[in-house]
Coordinates of C-alpha atoms in Angstrom, one line a residue:
X1 CA -13.7 -15.6 -0.6
X2 CA -12.0 -17.9 1.6
X3 CA -11.8 -20.7 -1.0
X4 CA -10.3 -18.1 -3.4
X5 CA -7.6 -17.6 -1.1
X6 CA -6.8 -21.1 -0.4
X7 CA -6.6 -21.6 -4.0
X8 CA -4.1 -19.1 -4.9
X9 CA -1.9 -19.5 -1.9
X10 CA -2.0 -23.5 -2.6
X11 CA -0.4 -22.6 -6.0
X12 CA 2.7 -21.1 -4.3
X13 CA 3.9 -24.6 -3.0
X14 CA 4.4 -25.6 -6.6
X15 CA 5.6 -22.3 -8.2
X16 CA 8.2 -21.8 -5.5
X17 CA 9.2 -25.3 -4.7
X18 CA 12.7 -25.0 -6.4
X19 CA 13.6 -21.7 -4.9
X20 CA 14.7 -20.6 -1.3
X21 CA 12.3 -21.2 1.5
X22 CA 12.5 -17.4 2.5
X23 CA 11.5 -16.3 -1.0
X24 CA 8.4 -18.6 -1.0
X25 CA 7.6 -17.2 2.4
X26 CA 7.8 -13.5 1.2
X27 CA 5.5 -14.4 -1.8
X28 CA 2.8 -15.8 0.1
X29 CA 3.0 -13.0 2.5
X30 CA 2.6 -10.4 -0.4
X31 CA 0.0 -12.6 -2.1
X32 CA -1.8 -12.2 1.2
X33 CA -1.4 -8.7 1.5
X34 CA -2.4 -8.4 -2.2
X35 CA -5.7 -10.5 -1.4
X36 CA -6.6 -8.1 1.6
X37 CA -6.5 -5.2 -0.9
X38 CA -9.3 -6.9 -2.7
X39 CA -11.2 -6.9 0.4
X40 CA -10.2 -3.1 1.4
X41 CA -11.1 -1.6 -1.9
X42 CA -14.7 -2.5 -2.2
X43 CA -15.3 -1.7 1.5
X44 CA -13.4 1.6 0.9
X45 CA -15.6 2.5 -1.9
X46 CA -18.3 1.8 0.2
X47 CA -17.5 4.2 2.6
X48 CA -16.7 7.1 0.4
X49 CA -20.1 6.8 -1.3
X50 CA -21.7 7.2 2.2
X51 CA -19.4 9.9 3.4
X52 CA -19.3 11.9 0.1
X53 CA -15.7 13.8 0.8
X54 CA -14.3 16.6 -1.7
X55 CA -12.6 15.0 -4.6
X56 CA -14.7 12.1 -5.0
X57 CA -13.7 11.0 -8.5
X58 CA -10.0 11.6 -7.4
X59 CA -10.5 9.1 -4.6
X60 CA -12.3 6.7 -6.8
X61 CA -9.1 6.7 -9.0
X62 CA -6.9 6.4 -6.1
X63 CA -9.1 2.9 -5.3
X64 CA -8.9 1.7 -8.9
X65 CA -4.9 2.2 -8.9
X66 CA -4.6 0.5 -5.7
X67 CA -6.9 -2.4 -7.0
X68 CA -5.0 -2.6 -10.3
X69 CA -1.5 -2.5 -8.5
X70 CA -2.8 -5.7 -6.3
X71 CA -3.8 -7.7 -9.2
X72 CA -0.7 -6.9 -11.4
X73 CA 1.4 -7.9 -8.3
X74 CA -0.6 -11.0 -7.8
X75 CA 0.1 -12.1 -11.5
X76 CA 3.9 -11.8 -11.3
X77 CA 3.7 -13.4 -8.1
X78 CA 1.9 -16.6 -9.7
X79 CA 4.9 -16.4 -12.4
X80 CA 7.3 -16.8 -9.9
X81 CA 8.7 -13.2 -9.9
X82 CA 8.5 -12.1 -6.1
X83 CA 11.0 -9.3 -6.7
X84 CA 9.1 -7.8 -9.7
X85 CA 5.9 -7.9 -7.6
X86 CA 7.2 -6.2 -4.6
X87 CA 9.2 -3.4 -6.8
X88 CA 6.1 -3.1 -9.1
X89 CA 3.6 -3.2 -6.1
X90 CA 5.6 -0.4 -4.5
X91 CA 6.2 1.8 -7.5
X92 CA 2.5 1.3 -9.0
X93 CA 0.9 2.1 -5.7
X94 CA 2.7 5.5 -5.1
X95 CA 3.7 7.4 -8.3
X96 CA 0.5 7.5 -9.9
X97 CA -1.3 8.6 -7.2
X98 CA 1.1 11.7 -6.5
X99 CA 1.1 12.2 -10.4
X100 CA -2.6 12.6 -10.0
X101 CA -2.4 15.3 -7.1
X102 CA -0.7 17.5 -9.8
X103 CA -3.5 17.7 -12.1
X104 CA -6.0 18.9 -9.3
X105 CA -6.2 22.4 -9.5
X106 CA -7.2 23.0 -5.7
X107 CA -8.3 21.3 -2.6
X108 CA -11.3 22.4 -0.8
X109 CA -10.0 20.5 2.1
X110 CA -6.2 20.7 1.9
X111 CA -5.2 19.7 5.6
X112 CA -7.7 16.9 5.1
X113 CA -5.9 15.8 2.0
X114 CA -2.6 16.1 3.6
X115 CA -3.3 13.8 6.2
X116 CA -4.5 11.4 3.8
X117 CA -1.6 11.6 1.7
X118 CA 0.7 11.3 4.7
X119 CA -1.0 8.1 5.9
X120 CA -0.7 6.7 2.4
X121 CA 2.8 7.3 2.2
X122 CA 3.6 5.6 5.3
X123 CA 2.1 2.3 4.3
X124 CA 3.7 2.7 1.0
X125 CA 7.0 3.1 2.5
X126 CA 6.8 0.1 4.9
X127 CA 5.3 -1.6 2.1
X128 CA 8.5 -0.9 0.0
X129 CA 10.8 -1.8 3.3
X130 CA 9.5 -5.2 3.3
X131 CA 8.9 -6.3 -0.4
X132 CA 10.6 -4.1 -2.7
X133 CA 14.6 -3.5 -3.1
X134 CA 16.6 -1.1 -1.2
X135 CA 16.9 1.1 -4.6
X136 CA 13.2 1.1 -5.0
X137 CA 12.6 2.2 -1.2
X138 CA 15.1 4.9 -1.3
X139 CA 13.6 6.4 -4.8
X140 CA 9.9 6.3 -3.3
X141 CA 11.5 8.0 0.1
X142 CA 12.5 10.8 -2.3
X143 CA 9.3 11.1 -4.2
X144 CA 7.4 11.1 -0.8
X145 CA 9.4 13.7 0.6
X146 CA 9.3 15.8 -2.4
X147 CA 5.6 15.5 -2.5
X148 CA 5.0 16.4 0.8
X149 CA 7.3 19.4 0.8
X150 CA 5.5 20.5 -2.4
X151 CA 2.1 20.0 -1.1
X152 CA 2.8 21.8 2.2
X153 CA 4.3 25.0 0.3
X154 CA 1.8 25.0 -2.2
X155 CA -1.6 24.1 -0.7
X156 CA -1.0 24.8 3.3
X157 CA 1.1 28.0 3.4
X158 CA -1.9 30.4 2.5
X159 CA -3.2 32.1 5.5
X160 CA -6.2 31.4 6.5
X161 CA -5.9 27.8 5.0
X162 CA -9.2 26.5 3.4
X163 CA -11.2 23.8 4.7
X164 CA -12.5 23.1 8.0
X165 CA -10.7 21.5 11.5
X166 CA -13.8 19.1 11.8
X167 CA -13.3 17.6 8.2
X168 CA -9.5 17.3 9.3
X169 CA -10.1 15.7 12.4
X170 CA -12.6 12.8 11.1
X171 CA -10.1 12.3 8.0
X172 CA -7.1 11.9 10.9
X173 CA -9.3 9.4 12.7
X174 CA -10.8 7.4 9.7
X175 CA -7.7 7.5 7.2
X176 CA -5.1 7.3 10.4
X177 CA -6.9 4.2 11.7
X178 CA -6.9 2.2 8.3
X179 CA -3.3 3.0 7.9
X180 CA -2.6 1.7 11.4
X181 CA -4.3 -1.6 10.1
X182 CA -2.2 -1.6 7.2
X183 CA 0.9 -0.8 9.2
X184 CA 0.3 -3.5 11.5
X185 CA -0.3 -6.1 8.8
X186 CA 3.0 -5.1 7.4
X187 CA 4.8 -5.0 10.8
X188 CA 3.7 -8.7 11.4
X189 CA 4.7 -9.4 7.8
X190 CA 8.4 -8.3 8.7
X191 CA 8.4 -10.4 12.1
X192 CA 7.3 -13.3 10.1
X193 CA 10.1 -12.8 7.5
X194 CA 12.6 -12.3 10.4
X195 CA 11.4 -15.2 12.4
X196 CA 11.6 -17.4 9.3
X197 CA 15.2 -16.2 8.4
X198 CA 16.3 -17.0 12.0
X199 CA 14.7 -20.6 12.2
X200 CA 16.4 -21.5 8.9
X201 CA 19.5 -20.2 10.2
X202 CA 19.2 -22.5 13.3
X203 CA 18.4 -25.4 11.3
X204 CA 21.5 -24.9 9.0
X205 CA 23.8 -25.1 12.3

């Protein structure tokens, strides 16, 4: 795996040599994020097999979408299309997952599902803000708000709410920690981009 990382990232020097330095830096950081997804998804699938949560096939589908999204984004990056890669990752990671939710007739653990959806949306929103265009970020924000409101009024308004607090608590700590790790990685990425831009400005003065 380290060899794969070095091989892929090594190609970026040649691909983005004639583009702005910040663009090349952004491409490398997005490539690193894609490669981290390749590591995360198999581990998450193993976790799902061990935990056996409700809606297992849906969760497998979510992981498959996330993996395919990272692969497609990495392919665009290797073609020098960093903006397309950022926009595509954000759109493909979010919209298919929300579309899949529509076809699930009921949730045995709606609170746990809502927590997972919220954590996932936070990661996707920050991903869009860092790597996608502002227009795409606004579109995804609108989709997230609509999905969260729809899920709440359709699944969480009934009394009593189905499911158990124990499952919701376990989901919160498990998915919350995972999303926190992704948010931290994206935050570091944003900080690196800001530092890089600041450094280039100072060098040009």
